PDB file of C-alpha atoms in Angstrom:
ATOM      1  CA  UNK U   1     175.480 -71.619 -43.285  1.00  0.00           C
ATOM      2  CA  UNK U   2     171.757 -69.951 -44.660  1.00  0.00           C
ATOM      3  CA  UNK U   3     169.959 -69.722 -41.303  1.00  0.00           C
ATOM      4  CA  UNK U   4     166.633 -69.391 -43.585  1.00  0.00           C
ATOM      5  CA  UNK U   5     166.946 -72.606 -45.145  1.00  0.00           C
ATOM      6  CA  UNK U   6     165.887 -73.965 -41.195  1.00  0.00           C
ATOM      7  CA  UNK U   7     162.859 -71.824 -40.638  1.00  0.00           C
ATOM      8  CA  UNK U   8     159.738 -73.760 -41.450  1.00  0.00           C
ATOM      9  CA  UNK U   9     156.864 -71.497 -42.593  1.00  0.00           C
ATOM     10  CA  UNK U  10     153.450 -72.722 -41.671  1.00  0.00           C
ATOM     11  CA  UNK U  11     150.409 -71.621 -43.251  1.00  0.00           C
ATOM     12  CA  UNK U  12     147.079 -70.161 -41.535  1.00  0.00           C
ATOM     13  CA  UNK U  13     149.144 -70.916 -38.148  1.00  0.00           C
ATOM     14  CA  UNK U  14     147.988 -69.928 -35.466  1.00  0.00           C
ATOM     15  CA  UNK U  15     144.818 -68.497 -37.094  1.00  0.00           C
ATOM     16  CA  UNK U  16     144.069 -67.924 -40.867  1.00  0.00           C
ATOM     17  CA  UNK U  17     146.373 -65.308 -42.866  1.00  0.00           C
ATOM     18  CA  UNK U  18     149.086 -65.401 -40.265  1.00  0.00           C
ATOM     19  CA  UNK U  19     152.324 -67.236 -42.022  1.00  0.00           C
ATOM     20  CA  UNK U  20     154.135 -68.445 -38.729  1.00  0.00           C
ATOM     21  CA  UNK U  21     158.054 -69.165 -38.681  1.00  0.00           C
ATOM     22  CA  UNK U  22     158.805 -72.717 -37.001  1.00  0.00           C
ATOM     23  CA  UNK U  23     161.949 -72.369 -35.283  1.00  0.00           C
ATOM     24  CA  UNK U  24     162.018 -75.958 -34.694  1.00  0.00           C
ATOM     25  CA  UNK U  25     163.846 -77.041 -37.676  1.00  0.00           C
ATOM     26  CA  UNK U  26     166.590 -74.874 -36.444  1.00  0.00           C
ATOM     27  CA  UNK U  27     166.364 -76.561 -32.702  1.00  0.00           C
ATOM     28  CA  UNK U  28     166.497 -79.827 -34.036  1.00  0.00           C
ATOM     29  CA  UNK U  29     170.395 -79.374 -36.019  1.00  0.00           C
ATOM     30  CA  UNK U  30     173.144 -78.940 -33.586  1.00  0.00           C
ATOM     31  CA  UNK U  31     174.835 -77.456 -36.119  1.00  0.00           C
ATOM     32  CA  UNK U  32     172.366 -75.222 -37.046  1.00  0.00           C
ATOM     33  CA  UNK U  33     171.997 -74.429 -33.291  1.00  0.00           C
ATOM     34  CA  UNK U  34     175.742 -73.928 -32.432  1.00  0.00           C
ATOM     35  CA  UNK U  35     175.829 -71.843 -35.519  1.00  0.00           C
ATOM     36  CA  UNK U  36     172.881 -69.526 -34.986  1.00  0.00           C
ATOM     37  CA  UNK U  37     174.174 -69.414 -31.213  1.00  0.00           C
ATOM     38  CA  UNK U  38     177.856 -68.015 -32.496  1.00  0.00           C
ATOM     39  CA  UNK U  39     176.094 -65.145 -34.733  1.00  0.00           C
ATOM     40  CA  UNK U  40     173.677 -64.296 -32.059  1.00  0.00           C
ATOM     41  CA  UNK U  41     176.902 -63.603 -29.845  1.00  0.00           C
ATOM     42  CA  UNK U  42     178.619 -62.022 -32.653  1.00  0.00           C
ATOM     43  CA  UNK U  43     176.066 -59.411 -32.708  1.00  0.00           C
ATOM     44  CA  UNK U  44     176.587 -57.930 -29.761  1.00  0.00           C
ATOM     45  CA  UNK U  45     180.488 -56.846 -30.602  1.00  0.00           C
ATOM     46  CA  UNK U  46     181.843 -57.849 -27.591  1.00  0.00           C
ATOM     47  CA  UNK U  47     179.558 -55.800 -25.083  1.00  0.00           C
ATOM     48  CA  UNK U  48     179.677 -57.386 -21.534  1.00  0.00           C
ATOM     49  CA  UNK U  49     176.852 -58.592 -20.352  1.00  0.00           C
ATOM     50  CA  UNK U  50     175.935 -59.193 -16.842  1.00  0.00           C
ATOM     51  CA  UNK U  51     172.326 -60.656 -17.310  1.00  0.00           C
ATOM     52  CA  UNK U  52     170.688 -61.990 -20.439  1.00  0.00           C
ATOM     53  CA  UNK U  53     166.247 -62.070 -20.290  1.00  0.00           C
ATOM     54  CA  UNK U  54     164.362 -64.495 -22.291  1.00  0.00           C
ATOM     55  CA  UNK U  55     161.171 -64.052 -23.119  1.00  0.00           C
ATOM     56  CA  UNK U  56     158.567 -66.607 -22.503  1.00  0.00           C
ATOM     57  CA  UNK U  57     158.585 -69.192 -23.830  1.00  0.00           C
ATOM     58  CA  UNK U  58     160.424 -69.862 -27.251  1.00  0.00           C
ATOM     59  CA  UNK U  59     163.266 -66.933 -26.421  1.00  0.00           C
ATOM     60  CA  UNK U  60     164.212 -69.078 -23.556  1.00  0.00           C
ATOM     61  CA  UNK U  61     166.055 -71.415 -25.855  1.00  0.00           C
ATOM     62  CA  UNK U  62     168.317 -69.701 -27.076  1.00  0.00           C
ATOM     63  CA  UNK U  63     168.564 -66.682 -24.474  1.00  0.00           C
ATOM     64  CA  UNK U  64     169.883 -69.465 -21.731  1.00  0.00           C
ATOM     65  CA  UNK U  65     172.659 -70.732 -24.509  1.00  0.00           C
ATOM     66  CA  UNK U  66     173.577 -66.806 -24.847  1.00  0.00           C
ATOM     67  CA  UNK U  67     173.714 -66.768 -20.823  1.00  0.00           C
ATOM     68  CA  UNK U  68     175.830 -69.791 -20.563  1.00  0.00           C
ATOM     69  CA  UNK U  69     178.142 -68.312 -24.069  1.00  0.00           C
ATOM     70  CA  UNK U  70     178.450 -65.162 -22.290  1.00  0.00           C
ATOM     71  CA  UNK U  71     178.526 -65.814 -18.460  1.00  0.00           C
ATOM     72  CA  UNK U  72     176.042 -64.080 -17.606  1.00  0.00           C
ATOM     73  CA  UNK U  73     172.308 -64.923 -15.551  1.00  0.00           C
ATOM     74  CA  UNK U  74     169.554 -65.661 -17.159  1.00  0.00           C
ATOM     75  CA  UNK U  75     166.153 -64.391 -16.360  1.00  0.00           C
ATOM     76  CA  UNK U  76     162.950 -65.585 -17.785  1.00  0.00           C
ATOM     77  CA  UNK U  77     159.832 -62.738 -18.242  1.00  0.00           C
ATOM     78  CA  UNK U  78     156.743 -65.008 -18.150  1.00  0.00           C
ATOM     79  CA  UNK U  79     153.074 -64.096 -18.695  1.00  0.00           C
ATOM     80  CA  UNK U  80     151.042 -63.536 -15.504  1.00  0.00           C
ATOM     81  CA  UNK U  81     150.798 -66.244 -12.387  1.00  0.00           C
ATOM     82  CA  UNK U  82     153.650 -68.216 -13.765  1.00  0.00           C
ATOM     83  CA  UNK U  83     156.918 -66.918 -11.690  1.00  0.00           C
ATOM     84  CA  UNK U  84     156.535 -68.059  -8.140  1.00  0.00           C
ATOM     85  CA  UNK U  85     158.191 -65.324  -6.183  1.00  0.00           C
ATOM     86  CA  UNK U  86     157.534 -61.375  -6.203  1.00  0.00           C
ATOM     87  CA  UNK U  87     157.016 -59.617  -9.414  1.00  0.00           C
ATOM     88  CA  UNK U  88     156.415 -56.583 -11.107  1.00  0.00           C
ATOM     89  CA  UNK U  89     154.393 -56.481 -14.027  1.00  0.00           C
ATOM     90  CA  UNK U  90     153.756 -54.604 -17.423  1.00  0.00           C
ATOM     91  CA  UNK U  91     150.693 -54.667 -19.456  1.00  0.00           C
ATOM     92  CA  UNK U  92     150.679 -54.436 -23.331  1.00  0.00           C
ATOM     93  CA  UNK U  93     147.973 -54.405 -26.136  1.00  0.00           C
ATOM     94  CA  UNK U  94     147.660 -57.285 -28.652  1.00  0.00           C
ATOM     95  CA  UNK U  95     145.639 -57.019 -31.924  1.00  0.00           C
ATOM     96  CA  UNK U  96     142.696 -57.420 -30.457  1.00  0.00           C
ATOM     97  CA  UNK U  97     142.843 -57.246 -26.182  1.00  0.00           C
ATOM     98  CA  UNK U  98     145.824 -56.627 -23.465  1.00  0.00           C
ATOM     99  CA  UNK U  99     147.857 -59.271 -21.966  1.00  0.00           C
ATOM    100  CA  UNK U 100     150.972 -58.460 -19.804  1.00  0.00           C
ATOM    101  CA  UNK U 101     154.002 -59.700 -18.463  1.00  0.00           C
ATOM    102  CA  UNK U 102     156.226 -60.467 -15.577  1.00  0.00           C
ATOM    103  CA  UNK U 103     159.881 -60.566 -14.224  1.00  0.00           C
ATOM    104  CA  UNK U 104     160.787 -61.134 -10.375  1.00  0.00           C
ATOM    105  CA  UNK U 105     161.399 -58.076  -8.554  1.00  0.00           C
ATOM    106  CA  UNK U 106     164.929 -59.259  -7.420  1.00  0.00           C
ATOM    107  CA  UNK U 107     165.853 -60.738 -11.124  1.00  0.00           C
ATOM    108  CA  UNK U 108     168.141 -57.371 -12.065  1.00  0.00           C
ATOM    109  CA  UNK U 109     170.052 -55.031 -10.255  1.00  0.00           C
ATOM    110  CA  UNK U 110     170.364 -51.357 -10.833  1.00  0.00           C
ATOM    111  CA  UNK U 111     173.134 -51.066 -13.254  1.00  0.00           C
ATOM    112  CA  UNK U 112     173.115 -54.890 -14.523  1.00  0.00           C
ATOM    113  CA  UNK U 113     174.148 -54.721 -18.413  1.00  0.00           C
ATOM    114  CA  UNK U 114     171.074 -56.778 -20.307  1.00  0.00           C
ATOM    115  CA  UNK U 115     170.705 -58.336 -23.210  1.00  0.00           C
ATOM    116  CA  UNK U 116     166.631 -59.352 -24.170  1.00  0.00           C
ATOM    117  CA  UNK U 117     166.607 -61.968 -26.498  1.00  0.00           C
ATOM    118  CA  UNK U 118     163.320 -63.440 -28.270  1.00  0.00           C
ATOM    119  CA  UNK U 119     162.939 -66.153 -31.045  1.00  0.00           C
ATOM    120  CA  UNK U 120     161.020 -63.024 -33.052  1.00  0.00           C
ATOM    121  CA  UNK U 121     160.456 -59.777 -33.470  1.00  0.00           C
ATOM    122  CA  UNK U 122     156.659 -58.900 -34.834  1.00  0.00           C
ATOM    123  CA  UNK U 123     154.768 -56.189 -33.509  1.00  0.00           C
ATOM    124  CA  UNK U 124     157.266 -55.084 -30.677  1.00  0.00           C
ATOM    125  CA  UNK U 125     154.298 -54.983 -28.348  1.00  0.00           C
ATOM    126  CA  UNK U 126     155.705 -57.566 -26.160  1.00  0.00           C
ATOM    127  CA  UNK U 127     159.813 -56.554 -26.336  1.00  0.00           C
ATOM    128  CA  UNK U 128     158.426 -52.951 -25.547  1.00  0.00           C
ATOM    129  CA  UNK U 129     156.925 -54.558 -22.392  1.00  0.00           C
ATOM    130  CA  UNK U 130     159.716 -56.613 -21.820  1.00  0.00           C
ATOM    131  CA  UNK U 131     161.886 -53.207 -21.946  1.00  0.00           C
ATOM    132  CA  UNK U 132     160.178 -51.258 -19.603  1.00  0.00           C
ATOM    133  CA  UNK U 133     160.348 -54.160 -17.185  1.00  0.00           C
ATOM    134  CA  UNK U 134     163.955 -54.349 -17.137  1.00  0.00           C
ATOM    135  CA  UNK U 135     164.033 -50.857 -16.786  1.00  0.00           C
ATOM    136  CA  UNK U 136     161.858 -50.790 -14.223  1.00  0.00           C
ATOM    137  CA  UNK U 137     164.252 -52.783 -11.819  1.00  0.00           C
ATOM    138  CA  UNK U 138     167.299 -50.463 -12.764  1.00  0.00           C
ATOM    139  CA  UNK U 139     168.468 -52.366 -15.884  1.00  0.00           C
ATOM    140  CA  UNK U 140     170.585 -51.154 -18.656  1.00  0.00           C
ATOM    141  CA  UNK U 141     169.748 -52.289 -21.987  1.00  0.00           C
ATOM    142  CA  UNK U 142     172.782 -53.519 -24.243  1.00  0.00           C
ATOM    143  CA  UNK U 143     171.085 -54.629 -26.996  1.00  0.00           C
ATOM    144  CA  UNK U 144     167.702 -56.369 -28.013  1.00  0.00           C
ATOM    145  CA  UNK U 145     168.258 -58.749 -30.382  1.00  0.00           C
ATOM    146  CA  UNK U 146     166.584 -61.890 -32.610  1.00  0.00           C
ATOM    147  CA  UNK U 147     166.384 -64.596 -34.342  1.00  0.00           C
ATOM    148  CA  UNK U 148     164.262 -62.817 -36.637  1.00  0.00           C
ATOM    149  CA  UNK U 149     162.113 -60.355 -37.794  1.00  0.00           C
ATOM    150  CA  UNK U 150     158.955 -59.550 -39.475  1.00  0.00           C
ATOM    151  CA  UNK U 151     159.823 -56.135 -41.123  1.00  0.00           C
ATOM    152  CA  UNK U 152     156.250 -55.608 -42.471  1.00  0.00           C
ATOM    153  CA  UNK U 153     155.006 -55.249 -39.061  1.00  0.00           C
ATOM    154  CA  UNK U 154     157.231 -52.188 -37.960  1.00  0.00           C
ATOM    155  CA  UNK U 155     157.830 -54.035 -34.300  1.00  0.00           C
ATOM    156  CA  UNK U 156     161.222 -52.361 -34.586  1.00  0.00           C
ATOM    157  CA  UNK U 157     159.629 -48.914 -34.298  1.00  0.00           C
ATOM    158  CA  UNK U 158     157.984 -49.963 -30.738  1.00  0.00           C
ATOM    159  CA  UNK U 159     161.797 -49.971 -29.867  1.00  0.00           C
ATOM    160  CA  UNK U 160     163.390 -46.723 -30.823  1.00  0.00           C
ATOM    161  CA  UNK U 161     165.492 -45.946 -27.951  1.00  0.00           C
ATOM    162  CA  UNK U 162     166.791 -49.875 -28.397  1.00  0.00           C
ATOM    163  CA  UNK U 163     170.247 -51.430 -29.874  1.00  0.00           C
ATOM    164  CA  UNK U 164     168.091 -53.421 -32.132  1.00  0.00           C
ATOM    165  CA  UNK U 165     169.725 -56.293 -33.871  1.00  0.00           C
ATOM    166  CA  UNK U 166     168.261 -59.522 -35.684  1.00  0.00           C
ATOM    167  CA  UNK U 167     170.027 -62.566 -37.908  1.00  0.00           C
ATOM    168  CA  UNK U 168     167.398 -62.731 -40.171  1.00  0.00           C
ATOM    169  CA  UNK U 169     164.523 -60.377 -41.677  1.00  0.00           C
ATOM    170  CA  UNK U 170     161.528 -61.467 -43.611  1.00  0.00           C
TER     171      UNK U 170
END
């Protein structure tokens, strides 16, 4: 099955000059889905996995279908004032300003084997943040992986010291 031919690009979305990939397509096929779920898992080569962290909002959908695959928790990083218990929190630049992010202090134990999953890798500013969170509570990073990527924009550098992995590159 070609992943690609279930991305949707939209045009001038969500500002002019930006060509945004719709993951929706993808959401909408079961088979698609179940498909994209199975190579997802396949990338990881059979690491265990205690906890797998989904980044707000559209890496929750699959990142709680790699949980449930794998047995593992799931834990959500939201932006600021969404989680309602204790948090810590990392800041991280966009194009043009700062915005941050936040995980519940109690979410991952020292020593807890992660997996971060997003829909997209871009700019890395925000898996970078995501990263240092997990760290933060003790967390050992398996492997970061996505959907897909946006080569051009080099997020993949922001993530050096990362097990970087993605199903599909643009």
């Amino acid at each position: 099955m070609n992943l690609s031919e279930y991305i949707r690009n939209i045009e001038d979305f969500p500002k002019a000059g930006v060509r945004f990939k719709d993951i929706t397509p993808l959401l909408a096929n079961p088979d698609a889905t179940a498909y994209c779920l199975q190579q997802l898992v396949a990338l990881l080569e059979g690491e265990k996995v205690d906890k797998v962290v989904g980044i707000e909002s559209r890496g929750f959908f699959f990142a709680t279908l790699l949980a449930k695959e794998l047995k593992a928790g799931f834990v959500p990083i939201r932006k600021p004032g969404k989680l309602p218990f204790n948090t810590l929190k990392e800041p991280y630049e966009l194009e043009y300003g700062m915005d941050a992010l936040e995980i519940h202090e109690d979410a991952i134990k020292k020593g807890d084997r992660v997996l971060l999953h997003d829909d997209v890798l871009a700019t890395g500013g925000t898996a970078r943040a995501a990263c240092k969170l997990i760290e933060n509570l003790g967390g050992e990073i398996v492997q970061c992986n996505f959907l897909l990527e946006i080569e051009f924009l080099k997020g993949v550098q922001k993530l050096k010291n990362q097990n970087v992995k993605s199903l599909l590159k643009y």
